[in-house]
Coordinates of N, CA, C and O in Angstrom, one line a residue:
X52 N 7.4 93.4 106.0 CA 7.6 92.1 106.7 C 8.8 92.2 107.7 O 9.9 92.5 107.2
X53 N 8.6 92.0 108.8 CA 10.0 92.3 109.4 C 10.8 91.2 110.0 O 10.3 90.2 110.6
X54 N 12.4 91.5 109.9 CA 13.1 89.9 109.7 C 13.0 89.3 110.7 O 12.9 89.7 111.9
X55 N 13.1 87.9 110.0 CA 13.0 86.7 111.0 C 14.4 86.6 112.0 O 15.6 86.9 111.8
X56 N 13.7 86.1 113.0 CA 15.2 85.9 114.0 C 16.1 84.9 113.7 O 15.9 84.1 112.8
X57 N 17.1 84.9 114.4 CA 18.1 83.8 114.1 C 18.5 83.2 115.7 O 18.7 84.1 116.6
X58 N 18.6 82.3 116.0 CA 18.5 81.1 117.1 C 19.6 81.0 117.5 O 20.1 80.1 116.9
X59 N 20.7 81.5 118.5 CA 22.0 80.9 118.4 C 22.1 80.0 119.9 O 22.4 80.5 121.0
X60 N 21.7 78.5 119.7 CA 22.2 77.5 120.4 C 23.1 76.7 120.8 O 23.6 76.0 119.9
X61 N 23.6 76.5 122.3 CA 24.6 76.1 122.5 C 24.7 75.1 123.9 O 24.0 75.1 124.9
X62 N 25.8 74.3 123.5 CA 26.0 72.8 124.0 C 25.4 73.0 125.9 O 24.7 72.3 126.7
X63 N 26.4 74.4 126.0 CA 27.2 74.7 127.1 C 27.5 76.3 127.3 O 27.8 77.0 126.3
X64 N 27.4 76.8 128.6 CA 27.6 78.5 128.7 C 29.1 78.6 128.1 O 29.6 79.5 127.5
X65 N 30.0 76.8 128.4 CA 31.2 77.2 128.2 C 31.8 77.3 126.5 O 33.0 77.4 126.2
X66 N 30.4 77.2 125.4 CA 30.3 78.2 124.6 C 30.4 79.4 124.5 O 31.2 79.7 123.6
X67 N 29.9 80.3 125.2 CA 29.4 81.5 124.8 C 31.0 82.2 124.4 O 31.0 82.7 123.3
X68 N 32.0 82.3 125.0 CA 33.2 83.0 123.8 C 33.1 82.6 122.4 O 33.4 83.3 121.4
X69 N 32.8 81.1 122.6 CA 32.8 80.8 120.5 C 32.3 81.4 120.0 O 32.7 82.0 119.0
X70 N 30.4 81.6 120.8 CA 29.9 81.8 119.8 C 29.0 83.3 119.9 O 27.9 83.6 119.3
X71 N 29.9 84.2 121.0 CA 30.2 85.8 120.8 C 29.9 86.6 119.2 O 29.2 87.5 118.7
X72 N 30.8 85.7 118.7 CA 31.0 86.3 117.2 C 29.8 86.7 116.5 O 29.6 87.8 116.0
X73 N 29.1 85.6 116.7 CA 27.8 85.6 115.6 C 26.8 86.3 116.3 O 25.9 86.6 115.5
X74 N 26.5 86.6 117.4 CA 25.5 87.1 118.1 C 25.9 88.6 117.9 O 25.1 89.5 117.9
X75 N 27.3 89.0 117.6 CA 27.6 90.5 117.3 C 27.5 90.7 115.8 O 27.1 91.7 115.3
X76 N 27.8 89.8 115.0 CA 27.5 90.2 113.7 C 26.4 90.1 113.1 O 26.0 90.8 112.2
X77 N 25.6 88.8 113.8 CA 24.1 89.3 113.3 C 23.4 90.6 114.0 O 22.3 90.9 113.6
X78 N 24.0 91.2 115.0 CA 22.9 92.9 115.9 C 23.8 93.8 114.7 O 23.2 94.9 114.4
X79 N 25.0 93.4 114.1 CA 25.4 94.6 113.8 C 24.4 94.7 111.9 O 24.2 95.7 111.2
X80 N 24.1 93.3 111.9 CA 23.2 93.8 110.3 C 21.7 93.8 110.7 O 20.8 93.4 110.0
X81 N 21.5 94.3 112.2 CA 20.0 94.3 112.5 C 19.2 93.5 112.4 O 18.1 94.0 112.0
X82 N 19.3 92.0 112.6 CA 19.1 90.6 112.7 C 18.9 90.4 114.6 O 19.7 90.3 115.5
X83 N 17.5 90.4 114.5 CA 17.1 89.9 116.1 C 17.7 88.4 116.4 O 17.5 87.5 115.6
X84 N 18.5 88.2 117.6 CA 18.8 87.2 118.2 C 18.4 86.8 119.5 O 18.4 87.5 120.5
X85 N 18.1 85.4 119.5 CA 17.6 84.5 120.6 C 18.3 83.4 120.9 O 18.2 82.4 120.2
X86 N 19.2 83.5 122.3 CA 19.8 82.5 122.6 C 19.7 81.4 123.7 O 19.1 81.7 124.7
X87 N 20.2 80.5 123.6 CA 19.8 79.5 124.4 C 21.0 78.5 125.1 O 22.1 78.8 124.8
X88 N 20.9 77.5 125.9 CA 22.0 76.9 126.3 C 21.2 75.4 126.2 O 20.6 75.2 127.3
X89 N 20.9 74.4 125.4 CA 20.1 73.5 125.2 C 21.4 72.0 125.0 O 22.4 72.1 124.3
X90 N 21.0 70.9 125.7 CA 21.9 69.9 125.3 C 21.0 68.8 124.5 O 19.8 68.7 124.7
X91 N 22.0 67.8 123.1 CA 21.6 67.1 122.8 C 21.1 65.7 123.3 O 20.3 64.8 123.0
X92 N 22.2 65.8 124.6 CA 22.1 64.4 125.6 C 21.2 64.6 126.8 O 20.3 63.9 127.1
X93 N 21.6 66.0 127.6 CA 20.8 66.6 128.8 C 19.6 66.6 129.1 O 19.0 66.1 130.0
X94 N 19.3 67.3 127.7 CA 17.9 67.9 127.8 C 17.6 68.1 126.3 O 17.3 69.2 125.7
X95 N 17.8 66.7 125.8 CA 17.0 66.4 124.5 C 15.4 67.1 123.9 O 15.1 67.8 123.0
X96 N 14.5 66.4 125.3 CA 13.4 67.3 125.2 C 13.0 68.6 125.2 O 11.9 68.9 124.8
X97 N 13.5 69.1 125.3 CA 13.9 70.8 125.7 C 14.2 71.4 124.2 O 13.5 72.2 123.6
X98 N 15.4 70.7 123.7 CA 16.3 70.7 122.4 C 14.9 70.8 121.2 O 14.5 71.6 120.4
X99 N 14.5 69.4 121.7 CA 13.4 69.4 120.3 C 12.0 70.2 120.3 O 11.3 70.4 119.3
X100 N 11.8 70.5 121.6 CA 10.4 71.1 121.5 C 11.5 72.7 121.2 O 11.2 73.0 120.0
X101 N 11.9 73.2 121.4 CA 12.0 74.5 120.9 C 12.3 74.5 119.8 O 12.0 75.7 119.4
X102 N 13.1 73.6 118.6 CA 13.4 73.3 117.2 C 12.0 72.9 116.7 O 11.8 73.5 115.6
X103 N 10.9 72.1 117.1 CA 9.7 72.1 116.8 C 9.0 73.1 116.5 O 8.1 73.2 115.7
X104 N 9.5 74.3 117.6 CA 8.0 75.6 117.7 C 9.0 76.6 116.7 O 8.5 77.4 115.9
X105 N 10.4 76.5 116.7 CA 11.1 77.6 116.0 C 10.2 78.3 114.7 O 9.6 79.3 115.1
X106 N 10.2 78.1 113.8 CA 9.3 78.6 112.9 C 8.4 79.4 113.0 O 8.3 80.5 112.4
X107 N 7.2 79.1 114.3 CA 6.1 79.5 114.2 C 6.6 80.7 115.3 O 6.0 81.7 115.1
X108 N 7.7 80.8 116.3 CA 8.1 81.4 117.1 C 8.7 82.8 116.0 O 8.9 83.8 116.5
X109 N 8.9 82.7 115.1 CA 9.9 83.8 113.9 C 10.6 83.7 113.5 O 10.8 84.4 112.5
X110 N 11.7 82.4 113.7 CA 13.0 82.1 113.6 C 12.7 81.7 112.0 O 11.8 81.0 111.4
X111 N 13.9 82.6 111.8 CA 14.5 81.6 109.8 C 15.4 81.1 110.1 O 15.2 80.1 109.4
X112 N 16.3 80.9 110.7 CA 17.6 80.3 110.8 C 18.3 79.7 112.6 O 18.6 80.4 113.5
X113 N 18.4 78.6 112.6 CA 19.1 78.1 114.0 C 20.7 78.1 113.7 O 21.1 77.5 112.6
X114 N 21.5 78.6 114.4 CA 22.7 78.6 114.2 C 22.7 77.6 115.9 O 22.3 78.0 117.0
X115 N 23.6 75.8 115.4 CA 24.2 75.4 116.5 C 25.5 75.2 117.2 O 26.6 74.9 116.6
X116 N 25.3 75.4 118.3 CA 27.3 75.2 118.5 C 27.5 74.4 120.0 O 27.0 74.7 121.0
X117 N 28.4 73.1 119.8 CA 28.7 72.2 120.5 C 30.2 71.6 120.5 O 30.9 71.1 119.6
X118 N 30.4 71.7 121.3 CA 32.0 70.3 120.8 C 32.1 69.2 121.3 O 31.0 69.1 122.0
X119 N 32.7 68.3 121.4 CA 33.0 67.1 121.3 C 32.2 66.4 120.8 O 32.7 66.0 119.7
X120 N 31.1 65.9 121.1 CA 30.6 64.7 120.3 C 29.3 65.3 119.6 O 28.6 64.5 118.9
X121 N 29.0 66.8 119.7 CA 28.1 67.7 119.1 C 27.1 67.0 118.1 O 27.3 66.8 116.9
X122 N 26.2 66.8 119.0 CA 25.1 66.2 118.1 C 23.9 67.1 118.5 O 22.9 66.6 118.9
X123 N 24.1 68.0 118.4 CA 23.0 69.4 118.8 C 22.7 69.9 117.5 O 21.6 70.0 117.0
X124 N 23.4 70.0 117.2 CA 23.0 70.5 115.5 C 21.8 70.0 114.9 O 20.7 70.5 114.8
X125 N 22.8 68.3 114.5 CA 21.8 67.4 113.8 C 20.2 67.3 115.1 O 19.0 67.4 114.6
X126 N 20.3 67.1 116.2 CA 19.0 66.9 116.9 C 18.2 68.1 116.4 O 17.1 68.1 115.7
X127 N 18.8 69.0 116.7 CA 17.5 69.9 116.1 C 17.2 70.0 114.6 O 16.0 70.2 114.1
X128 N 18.5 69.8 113.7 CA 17.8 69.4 112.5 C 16.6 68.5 112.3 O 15.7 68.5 111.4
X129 N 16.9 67.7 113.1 CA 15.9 66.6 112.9 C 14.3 67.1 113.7 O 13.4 66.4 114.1
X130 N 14.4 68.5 113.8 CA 12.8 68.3 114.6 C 12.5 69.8 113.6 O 11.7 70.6 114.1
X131 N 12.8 70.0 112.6 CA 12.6 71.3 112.2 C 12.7 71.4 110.6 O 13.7 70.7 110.3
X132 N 12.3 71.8 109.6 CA 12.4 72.1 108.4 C 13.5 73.4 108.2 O 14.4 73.3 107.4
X133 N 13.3 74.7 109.2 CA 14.1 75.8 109.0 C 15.8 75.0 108.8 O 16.0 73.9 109.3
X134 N 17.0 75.9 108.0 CA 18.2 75.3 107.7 C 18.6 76.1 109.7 O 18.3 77.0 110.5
X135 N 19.4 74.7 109.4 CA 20.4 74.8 110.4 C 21.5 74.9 110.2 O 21.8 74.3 109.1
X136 N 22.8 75.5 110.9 CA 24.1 76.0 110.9 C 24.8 75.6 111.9 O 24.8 76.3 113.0
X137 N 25.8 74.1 112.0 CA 26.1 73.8 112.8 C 27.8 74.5 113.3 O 28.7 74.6 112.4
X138 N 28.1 74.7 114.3 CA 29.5 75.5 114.7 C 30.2 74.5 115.5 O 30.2 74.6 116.8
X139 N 31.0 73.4 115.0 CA 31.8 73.0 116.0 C 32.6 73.8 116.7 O 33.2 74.6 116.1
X140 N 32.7 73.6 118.5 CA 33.3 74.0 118.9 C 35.0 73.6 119.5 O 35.0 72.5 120.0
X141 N 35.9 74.0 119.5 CA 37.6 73.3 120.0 C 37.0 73.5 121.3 O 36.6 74.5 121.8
X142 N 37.0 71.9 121.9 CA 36.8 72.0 123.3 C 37.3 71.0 123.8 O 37.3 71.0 125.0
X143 N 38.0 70.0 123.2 CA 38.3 68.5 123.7 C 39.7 68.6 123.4 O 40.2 69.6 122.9
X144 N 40.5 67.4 123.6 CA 41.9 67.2 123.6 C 41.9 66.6 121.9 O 42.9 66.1 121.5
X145 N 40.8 66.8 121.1 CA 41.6 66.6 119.6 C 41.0 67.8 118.9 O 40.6 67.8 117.8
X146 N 41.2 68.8 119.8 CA 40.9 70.1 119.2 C 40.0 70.4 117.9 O 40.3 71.0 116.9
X147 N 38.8 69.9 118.3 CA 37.5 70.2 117.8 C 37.1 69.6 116.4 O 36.1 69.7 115.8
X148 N 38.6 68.6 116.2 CA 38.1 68.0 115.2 C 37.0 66.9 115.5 O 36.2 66.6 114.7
X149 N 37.0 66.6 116.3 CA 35.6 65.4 117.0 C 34.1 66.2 116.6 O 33.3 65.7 115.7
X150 N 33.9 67.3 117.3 CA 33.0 68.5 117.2 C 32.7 68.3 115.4 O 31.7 67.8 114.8
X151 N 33.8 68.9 114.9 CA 33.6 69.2 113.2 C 33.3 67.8 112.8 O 32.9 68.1 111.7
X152 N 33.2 66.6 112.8 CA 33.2 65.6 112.3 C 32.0 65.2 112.6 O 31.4 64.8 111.6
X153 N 31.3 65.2 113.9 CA 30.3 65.1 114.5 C 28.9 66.1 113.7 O 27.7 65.7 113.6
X154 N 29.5 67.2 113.2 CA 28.5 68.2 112.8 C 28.4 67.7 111.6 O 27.2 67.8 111.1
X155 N 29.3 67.2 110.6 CA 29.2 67.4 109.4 C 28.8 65.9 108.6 O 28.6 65.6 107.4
X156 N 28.9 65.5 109.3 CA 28.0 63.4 109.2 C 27.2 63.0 109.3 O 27.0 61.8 109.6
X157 N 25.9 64.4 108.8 CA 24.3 64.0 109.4 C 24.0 62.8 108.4 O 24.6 62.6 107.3
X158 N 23.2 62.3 108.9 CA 22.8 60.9 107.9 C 21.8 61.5 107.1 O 21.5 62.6 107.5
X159 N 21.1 61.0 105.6 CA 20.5 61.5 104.5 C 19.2 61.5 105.3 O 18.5 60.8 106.1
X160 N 19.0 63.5 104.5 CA 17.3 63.8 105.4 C 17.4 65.0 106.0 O 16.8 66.0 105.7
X161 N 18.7 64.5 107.3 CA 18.7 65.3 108.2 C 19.9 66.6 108.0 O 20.9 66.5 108.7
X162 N 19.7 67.7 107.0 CA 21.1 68.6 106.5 C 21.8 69.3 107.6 O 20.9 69.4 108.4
X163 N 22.6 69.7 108.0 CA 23.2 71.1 108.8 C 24.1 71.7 107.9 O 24.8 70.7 107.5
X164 N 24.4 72.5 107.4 CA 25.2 73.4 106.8 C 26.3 73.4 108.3 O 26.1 73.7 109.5
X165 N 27.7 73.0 107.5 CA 28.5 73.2 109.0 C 29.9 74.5 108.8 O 30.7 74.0 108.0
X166 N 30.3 76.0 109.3 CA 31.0 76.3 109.3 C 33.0 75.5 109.7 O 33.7 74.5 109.8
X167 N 33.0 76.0 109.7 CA 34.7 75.8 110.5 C 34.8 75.4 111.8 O 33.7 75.7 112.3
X168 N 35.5 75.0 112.5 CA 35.7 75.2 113.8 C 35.8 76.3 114.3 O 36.6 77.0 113.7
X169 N 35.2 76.9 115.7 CA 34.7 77.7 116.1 C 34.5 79.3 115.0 O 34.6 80.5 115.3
X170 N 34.1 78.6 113.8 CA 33.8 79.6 112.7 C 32.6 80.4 113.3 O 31.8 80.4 112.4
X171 N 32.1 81.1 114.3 CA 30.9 82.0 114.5 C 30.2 83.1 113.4 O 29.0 83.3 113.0
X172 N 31.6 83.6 113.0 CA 31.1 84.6 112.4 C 30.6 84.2 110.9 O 29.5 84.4 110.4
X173 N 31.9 83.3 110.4 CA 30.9 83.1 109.1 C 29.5 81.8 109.3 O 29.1 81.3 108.2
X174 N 28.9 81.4 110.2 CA 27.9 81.2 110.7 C 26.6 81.9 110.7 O 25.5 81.5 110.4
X175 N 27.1 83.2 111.2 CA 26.3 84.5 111.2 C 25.9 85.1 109.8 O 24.8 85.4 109.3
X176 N 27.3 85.4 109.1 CA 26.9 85.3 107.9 C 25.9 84.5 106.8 O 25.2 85.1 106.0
X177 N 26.1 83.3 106.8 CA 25.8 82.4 106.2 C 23.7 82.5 106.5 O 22.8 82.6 105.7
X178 N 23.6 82.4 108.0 CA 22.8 83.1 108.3 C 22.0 84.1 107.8 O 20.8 83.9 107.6
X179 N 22.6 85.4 107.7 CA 22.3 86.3 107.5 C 22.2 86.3 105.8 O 21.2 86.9 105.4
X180 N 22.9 85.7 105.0 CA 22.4 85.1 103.4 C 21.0 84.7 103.0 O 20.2 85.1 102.2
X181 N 20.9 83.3 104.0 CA 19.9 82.8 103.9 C 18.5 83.3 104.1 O 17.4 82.9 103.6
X182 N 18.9 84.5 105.3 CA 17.7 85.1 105.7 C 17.1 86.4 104.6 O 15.9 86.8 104.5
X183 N 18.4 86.9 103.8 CA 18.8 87.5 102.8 C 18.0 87.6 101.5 O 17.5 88.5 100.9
X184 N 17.8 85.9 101.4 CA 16.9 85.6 100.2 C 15.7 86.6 99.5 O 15.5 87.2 98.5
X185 N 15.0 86.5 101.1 CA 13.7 87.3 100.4 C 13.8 88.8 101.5 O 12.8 89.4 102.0
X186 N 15.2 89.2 101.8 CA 15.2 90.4 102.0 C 16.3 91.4 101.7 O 17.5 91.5 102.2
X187 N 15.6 92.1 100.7 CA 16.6 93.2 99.8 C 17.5 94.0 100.7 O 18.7 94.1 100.7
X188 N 16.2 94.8 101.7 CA 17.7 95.4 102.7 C 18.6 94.8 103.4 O 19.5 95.6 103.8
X189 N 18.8 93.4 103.8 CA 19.8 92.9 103.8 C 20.7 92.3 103.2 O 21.8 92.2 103.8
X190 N 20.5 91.9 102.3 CA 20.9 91.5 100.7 C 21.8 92.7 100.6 O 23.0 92.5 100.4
X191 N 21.4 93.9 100.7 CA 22.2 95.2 100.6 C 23.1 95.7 101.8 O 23.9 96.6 101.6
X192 N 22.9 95.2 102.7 CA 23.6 95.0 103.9 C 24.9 94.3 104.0 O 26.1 94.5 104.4
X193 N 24.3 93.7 103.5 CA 25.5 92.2 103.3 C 26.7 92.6 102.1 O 27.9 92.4 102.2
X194 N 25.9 93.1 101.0 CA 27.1 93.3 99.8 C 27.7 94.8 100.1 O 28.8 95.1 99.6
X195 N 27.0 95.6 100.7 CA 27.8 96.4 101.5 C 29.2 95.9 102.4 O 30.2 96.6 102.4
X196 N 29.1 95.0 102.9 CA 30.0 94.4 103.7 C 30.8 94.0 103.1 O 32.0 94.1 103.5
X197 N 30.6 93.4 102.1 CA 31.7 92.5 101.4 C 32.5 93.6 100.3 O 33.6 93.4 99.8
X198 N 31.7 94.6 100.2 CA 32.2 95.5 99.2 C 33.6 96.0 100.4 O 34.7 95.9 100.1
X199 N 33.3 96.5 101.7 CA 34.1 96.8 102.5 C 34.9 96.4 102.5 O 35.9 97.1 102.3
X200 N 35.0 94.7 102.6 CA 36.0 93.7 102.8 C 37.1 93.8 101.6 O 38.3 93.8 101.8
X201 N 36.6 94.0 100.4 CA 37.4 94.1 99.3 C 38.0 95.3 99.2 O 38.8 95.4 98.3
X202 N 37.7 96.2 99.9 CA 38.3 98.0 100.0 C 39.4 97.3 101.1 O 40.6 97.5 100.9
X203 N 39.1 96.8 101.9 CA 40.1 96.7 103.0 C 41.6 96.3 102.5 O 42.7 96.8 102.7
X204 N 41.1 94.9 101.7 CA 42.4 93.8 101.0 C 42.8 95.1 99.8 O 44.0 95.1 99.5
X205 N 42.3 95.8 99.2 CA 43.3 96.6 97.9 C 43.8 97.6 98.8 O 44.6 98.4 98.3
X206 N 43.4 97.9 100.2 CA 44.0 98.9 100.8 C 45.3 98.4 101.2 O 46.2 99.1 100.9
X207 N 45.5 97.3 101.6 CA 46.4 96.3 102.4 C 47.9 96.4 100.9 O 49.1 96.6 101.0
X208 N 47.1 96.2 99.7 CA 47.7 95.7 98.5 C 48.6 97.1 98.4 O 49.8 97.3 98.6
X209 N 47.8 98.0 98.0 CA 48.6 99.7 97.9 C 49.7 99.7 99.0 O 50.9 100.0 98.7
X210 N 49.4 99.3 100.1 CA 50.3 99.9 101.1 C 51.8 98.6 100.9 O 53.0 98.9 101.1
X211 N 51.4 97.2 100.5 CA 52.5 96.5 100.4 C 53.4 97.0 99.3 O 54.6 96.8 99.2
X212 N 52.7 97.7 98.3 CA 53.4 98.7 96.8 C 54.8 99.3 97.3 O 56.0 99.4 96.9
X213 N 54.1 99.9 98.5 CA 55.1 100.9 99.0 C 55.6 100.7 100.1 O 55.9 101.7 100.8
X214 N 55.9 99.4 100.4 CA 57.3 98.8 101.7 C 58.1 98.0 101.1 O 57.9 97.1 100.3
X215 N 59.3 98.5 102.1 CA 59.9 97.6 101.7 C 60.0 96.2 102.4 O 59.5 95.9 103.4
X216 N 61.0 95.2 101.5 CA 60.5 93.6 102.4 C 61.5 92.8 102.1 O 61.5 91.6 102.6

Protein backbone atom coordinates (compact mmCIF):
# COMPACT_ATOMS: atom_id res chain seq x y z
CA UNK A 1 0.00 0.00 0.00
CA UNK A 2 1.83 3.04 -0.60
CA UNK A 3 1.75 6.10 1.89
CA UNK A 4 -0.69 8.47 1.95
CA UNK A 5 0.20 12.10 1.37
CA UNK A 6 0.23 14.82 3.67
CA UNK A 7 -1.37 18.43 2.69
CA UNK A 8 0.68 21.23 3.89
CA UNK A 9 -1.70 24.37 3.65
CA UNK A 10 -1.22 27.81 4.07
CA UNK A 11 -2.92 31.22 4.85
CA UNK A 12 -0.32 33.05 2.72
CA UNK A 13 3.20 32.50 0.51
CA UNK A 14 4.14 34.81 3.48
CA UNK A 15 3.98 31.40 5.23
CA UNK A 16 6.20 29.41 3.45
CA UNK A 17 9.42 30.07 5.98
CA UNK A 18 7.14 28.68 8.89
CA UNK A 19 6.11 26.08 7.32
CA UNK A 20 9.64 24.93 5.46
CA UNK A 21 10.03 22.73 8.41
CA UNK A 22 7.48 20.29 7.87
CA UNK A 23 7.68 19.96 4.18
CA UNK A 24 11.49 18.88 4.94
CA UNK A 25 10.84 16.51 7.55
CA UNK A 26 8.11 14.88 6.10
CA UNK A 27 10.58 14.21 2.33
CA UNK A 28 13.13 13.30 4.81
CA UNK A 29 10.81 10.12 6.26
CA UNK A 30 9.65 9.61 2.61
CA UNK A 31 6.21 11.07 3.09
CA UNK A 32 4.82 12.56 -0.38
CA UNK A 33 3.86 16.24 0.03
CA UNK A 34 1.30 18.58 -1.53
CA UNK A 35 1.19 22.14 -1.03
CA UNK A 36 -1.08 24.80 -1.33
CA UNK A 37 -1.67 28.61 -0.59
CA UNK A 38 -5.64 28.48 0.17
CA UNK A 39 -7.45 31.28 2.38
CA UNK A 40 -10.15 30.87 4.96
CA UNK A 41 -11.72 34.33 4.16
CA UNK A 42 -10.29 34.70 0.28
CA UNK A 43 -11.08 31.84 -1.15
CA UNK A 44 -13.17 29.79 1.19
CA UNK A 45 -14.52 27.80 -1.79
CA UNK A 46 -11.33 26.70 -3.02
CA UNK A 47 -10.42 25.82 0.87
CA UNK A 48 -13.38 23.53 1.07
CA UNK A 49 -13.58 21.83 -2.19
CA UNK A 50 -10.04 20.66 -1.89
CA UNK A 51 -10.54 19.51 2.06
CA UNK A 52 -13.76 17.72 0.51
CA UNK A 53 -11.78 15.72 -2.32
CA UNK A 54 -8.60 15.32 0.08
CA UNK A 55 -9.20 11.68 0.96
CA UNK A 56 -10.19 10.46 -2.21
CA UNK A 57 -7.09 12.53 -3.72
CA UNK A 58 -4.51 10.13 -1.13
CA UNK A 59 -4.13 12.52 1.61
CA UNK A 60 -4.06 11.00 5.40
CA UNK A 61 -3.22 14.04 6.89
CA UNK A 62 -3.78 18.05 6.23
CA UNK A 63 -1.29 19.99 8.07
CA UNK A 64 -2.71 23.92 8.44
CA UNK A 65 -0.85 27.06 8.87
CA UNK A 66 -2.25 30.64 9.25
CA UNK A 67 -1.81 33.55 11.61
CA UNK A 68 -3.71 36.09 12.89
CA UNK A 69 -7.22 35.22 13.00
CA UNK A 70 -6.34 31.59 11.32
CA UNK A 71 -9.40 30.03 10.78
CA UNK A 72 -7.92 27.79 7.94
CA UNK A 73 -7.54 24.99 9.99
CA UNK A 74 -10.90 24.70 11.58
CA UNK A 75 -12.57 25.51 7.78
CA UNK A 76 -11.05 22.67 6.48
CA UNK A 77 -11.68 20.66 9.42
CA UNK A 78 -15.08 21.29 8.88
CA UNK A 79 -15.23 19.90 5.24
CA UNK A 80 -13.24 16.70 5.89
CA UNK A 81 -13.15 13.58 8.28
CA UNK A 82 -9.10 13.09 7.63
CA UNK A 83 -7.28 14.68 11.21
CA UNK A 84 -6.13 17.97 10.70
CA UNK A 85 -2.89 19.81 12.19
CA UNK A 86 -3.38 23.23 12.76
CA UNK A 87 0.25 25.62 12.86
CA UNK A 88 -0.25 28.94 14.13
CA UNK A 89 1.73 31.19 12.63
CA UNK A 90 3.76 34.62 14.63
CA UNK A 91 2.60 37.04 12.16
CA UNK A 92 0.74 39.91 13.91
CA UNK A 93 1.76 42.42 16.60
CA UNK A 94 0.63 39.86 19.46
CA UNK A 95 3.02 37.50 18.22
CA UNK A 96 0.95 34.68 17.20
CA UNK A 97 -0.82 34.27 20.16
CA UNK A 98 -4.08 35.40 18.14
CA UNK A 99 -3.12 32.60 15.46
CA UNK A 100 -2.62 29.85 18.52
CA UNK A 101 -5.89 30.86 20.09
CA UNK A 102 -7.73 30.93 16.90
CA UNK A 103 -6.51 27.33 16.00
CA UNK A 104 -7.09 25.76 19.17
CA UNK A 105 -11.01 26.91 19.92
CA UNK A 106 -12.62 24.76 17.36
CA UNK A 107 -16.25 24.45 18.52
CA UNK A 108 -17.48 20.61 19.48
CA UNK A 109 -17.36 18.36 16.09
CA UNK A 110 -14.98 20.21 14.46
CA UNK A 111 -11.12 18.79 16.06
CA UNK A 112 -7.69 20.22 14.78
CA UNK A 113 -4.89 18.84 16.68
CA UNK A 114 -2.88 22.25 17.16
CA UNK A 115 1.12 22.30 17.47
CA UNK A 116 3.04 25.41 18.98
CA UNK A 117 3.43 28.49 17.33
CA UNK A 118 5.14 28.28 14.30
CA UNK A 119 5.77 24.56 15.51
CA UNK A 120 6.23 23.00 11.68
CA UNK A 121 8.24 20.44 12.48
CA UNK A 122 6.54 18.82 15.31
CA UNK A 123 3.41 19.19 12.91
CA UNK A 124 5.20 16.99 10.49
CA UNK A 125 5.86 14.69 13.02
CA UNK A 126 2.64 14.41 14.53
CA UNK A 127 1.77 13.86 10.97
CA UNK A 128 3.94 11.40 10.15
CA UNK A 129 2.58 9.31 13.60
CA UNK A 130 -0.67 9.39 12.50
CA UNK A 131 0.09 8.23 9.11
CA UNK A 132 2.38 5.72 11.16
CA UNK A 133 -0.61 3.83 12.48
CA UNK A 134 -1.10 1.43 9.83
CA UNK A 135 2.44 1.82 8.54
CA UNK A 136 5.26 -0.28 10.09
CA UNK A 137 8.02 1.18 7.96
CA UNK A 138 7.38 4.29 9.17
CA UNK A 139 6.49 3.52 12.58
CA UNK A 140 10.25 2.38 12.24
CA UNK A 141 11.34 5.40 10.77
CA UNK A 142 10.06 7.47 13.27
CA UNK A 143 11.53 5.45 16.38
CA UNK A 144 14.54 5.37 14.59
CA UNK A 145 14.51 9.10 14.91
CA UNK A 146 13.66 9.43 18.24
CA UNK A 147 16.15 6.72 19.20
CA UNK A 148 18.71 9.39 17.49
CA UNK A 149 17.28 12.13 19.49
CA UNK A 150 18.00 10.35 22.74
CA UNK A 151 21.74 9.40 21.42
CA UNK A 152 22.13 13.02 20.81
CA UNK A 153 20.88 14.43 24.59
CA UNK A 154 23.28 11.37 26.46
CA UNK A 155 25.91 12.59 23.98
CA UNK A 156 25.37 16.33 25.20
CA UNK A 157 25.21 14.68 28.99
CA UNK A 158 28.83 12.79 28.62
CA UNK A 159 30.42 15.80 27.29
CA UNK A 160 28.88 18.14 30.26
CA UNK A 161 30.71 15.20 32.69
CA UNK A 162 33.67 16.47 31.37
CA UNK A 163 33.62 20.50 31.39
CA UNK A 164 34.14 22.58 33.33
CA UNK A 165 31.44 25.37 34.53
Amino acid sequence: MPVKKVAIIMGSDSDIPAVAPAKKRLESLGIPVEAHIFSAHRTPAAAAEFSKNARAEGFGVIIAAAGKAAHLAGALAAQTTLPVIGIPIKSSTLDGLDALLSTVQMPSGIPVATVAIDGADNAALLAAQILAVEDNGLADKLQQLKNRMGEAVAEKDRALQNREW
